[in-house]
Tab-separated table of C-alpha atoms in Angstrom:
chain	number	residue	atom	x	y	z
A	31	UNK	CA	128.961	89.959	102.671
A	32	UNK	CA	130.219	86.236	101.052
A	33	UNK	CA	128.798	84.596	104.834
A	34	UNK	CA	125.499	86.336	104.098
A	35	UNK	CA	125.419	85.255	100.372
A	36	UNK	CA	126.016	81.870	101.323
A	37	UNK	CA	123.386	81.904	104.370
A	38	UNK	CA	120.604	83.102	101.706
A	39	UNK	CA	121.666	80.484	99.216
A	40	UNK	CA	121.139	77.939	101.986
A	41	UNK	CA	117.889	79.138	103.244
A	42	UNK	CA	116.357	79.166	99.850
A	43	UNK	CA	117.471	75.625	99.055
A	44	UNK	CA	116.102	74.622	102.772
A	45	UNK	CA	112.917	76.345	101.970
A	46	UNK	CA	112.403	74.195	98.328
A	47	UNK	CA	113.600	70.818	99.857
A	48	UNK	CA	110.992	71.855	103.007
A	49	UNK	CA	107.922	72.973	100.515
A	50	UNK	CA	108.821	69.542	98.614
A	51	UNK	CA	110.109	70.729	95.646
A	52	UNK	CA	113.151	68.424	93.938
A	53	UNK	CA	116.499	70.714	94.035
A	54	UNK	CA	118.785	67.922	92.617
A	55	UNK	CA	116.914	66.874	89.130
A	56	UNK	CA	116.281	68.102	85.805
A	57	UNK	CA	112.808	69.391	85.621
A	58	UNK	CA	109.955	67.409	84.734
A	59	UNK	CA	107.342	67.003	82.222
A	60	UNK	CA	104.169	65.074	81.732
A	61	UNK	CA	104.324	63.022	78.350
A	62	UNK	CA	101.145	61.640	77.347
A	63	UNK	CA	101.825	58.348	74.905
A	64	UNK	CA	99.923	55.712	73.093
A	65	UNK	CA	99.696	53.534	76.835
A	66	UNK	CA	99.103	56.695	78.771
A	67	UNK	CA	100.543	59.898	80.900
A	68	UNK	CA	103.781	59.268	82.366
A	69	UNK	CA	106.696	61.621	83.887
A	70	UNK	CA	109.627	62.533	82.290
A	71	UNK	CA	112.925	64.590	82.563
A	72	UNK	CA	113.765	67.389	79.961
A	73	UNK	CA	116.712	65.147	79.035
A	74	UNK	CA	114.824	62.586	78.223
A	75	UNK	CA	112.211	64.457	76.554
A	76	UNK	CA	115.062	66.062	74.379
A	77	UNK	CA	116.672	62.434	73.687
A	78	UNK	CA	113.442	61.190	72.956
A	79	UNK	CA	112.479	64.042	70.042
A	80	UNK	CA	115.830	64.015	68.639
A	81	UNK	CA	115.497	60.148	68.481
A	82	UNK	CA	112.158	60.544	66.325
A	83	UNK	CA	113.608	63.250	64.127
A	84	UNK	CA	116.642	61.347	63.196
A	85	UNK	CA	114.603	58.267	62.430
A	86	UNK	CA	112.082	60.666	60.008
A	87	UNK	CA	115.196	62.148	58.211
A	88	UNK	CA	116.590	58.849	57.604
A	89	UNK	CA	113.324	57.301	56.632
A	90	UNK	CA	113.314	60.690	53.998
A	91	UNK	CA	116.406	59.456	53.056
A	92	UNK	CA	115.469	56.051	52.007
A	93	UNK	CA	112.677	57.195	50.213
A	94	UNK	CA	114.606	59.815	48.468
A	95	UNK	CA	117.205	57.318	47.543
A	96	UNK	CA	114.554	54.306	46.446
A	97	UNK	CA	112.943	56.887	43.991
A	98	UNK	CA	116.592	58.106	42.370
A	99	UNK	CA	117.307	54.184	42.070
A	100	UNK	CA	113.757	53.501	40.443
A	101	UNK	CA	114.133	56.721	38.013
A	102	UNK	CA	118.051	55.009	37.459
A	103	UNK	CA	115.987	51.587	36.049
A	104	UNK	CA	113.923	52.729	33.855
A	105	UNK	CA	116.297	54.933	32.172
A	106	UNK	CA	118.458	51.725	31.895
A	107	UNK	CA	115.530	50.420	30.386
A	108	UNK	CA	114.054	52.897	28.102
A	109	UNK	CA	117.719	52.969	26.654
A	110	UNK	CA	117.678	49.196	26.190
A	111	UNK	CA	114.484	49.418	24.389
A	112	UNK	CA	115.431	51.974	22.127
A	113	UNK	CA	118.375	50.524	20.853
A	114	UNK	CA	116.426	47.140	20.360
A	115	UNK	CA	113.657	49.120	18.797
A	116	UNK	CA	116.504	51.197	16.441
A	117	UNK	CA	118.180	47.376	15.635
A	118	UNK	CA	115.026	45.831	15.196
A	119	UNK	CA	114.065	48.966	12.324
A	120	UNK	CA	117.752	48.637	11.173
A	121	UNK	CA	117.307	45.014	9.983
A	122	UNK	CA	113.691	45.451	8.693
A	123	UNK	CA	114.848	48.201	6.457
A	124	UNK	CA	118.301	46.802	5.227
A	125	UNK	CA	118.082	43.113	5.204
A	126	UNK	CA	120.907	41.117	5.127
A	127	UNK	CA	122.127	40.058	1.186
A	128	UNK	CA	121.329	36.369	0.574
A	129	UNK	CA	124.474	33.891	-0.115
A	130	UNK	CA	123.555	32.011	-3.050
């Protein structure tokens, strides 16, 4: 039973390498890009997506963390201008006594 297994294991692998067909590599898929159609493995394919969704995320990122920092500045400065504002009533309402 294990010989005749092994004999139809090596007859089907005979009969892929005969009609052609690559028994040793990842499969592989056409990619068509900006410079044109070229073959590539799933790997690669895989590796090549993950690549471009980590580089979206991150550009997210950035974005998301350029937009807290600009919201962080102008609170900075609406609070600066509010306390100049509030001084700049202060002293207009209670001027400072003269020295004679």
């Amino acid at each position: 039973m294990k010989h005749l297994l092994i004999l139809i294991f090596g007859i089907t692998l005979l009969s892929q390498s005969a009609s052609g067909q690559d028994t040793t590599s990842t499969p592989k898929h056409t990619v068509v890009t900006p410079k044109g159609t070229r073959t590539v493995s799933a790997e690669d394919q895989n590796r090549e997506l993950n690549d471009r969704l980590r580089r979206i995320a991150q550009e997210r990122e950035e974005a998301r963390e350029e937009k807290q920092n600009k919201k962080r500045i102008i609170k900075i400065v609406g609070k600066i201008a509010l306390v100049a504002i509030i001084g700049g009533i202060a002293a207009w309402v209670w001027p400072r006594k003269k020295k004679s």
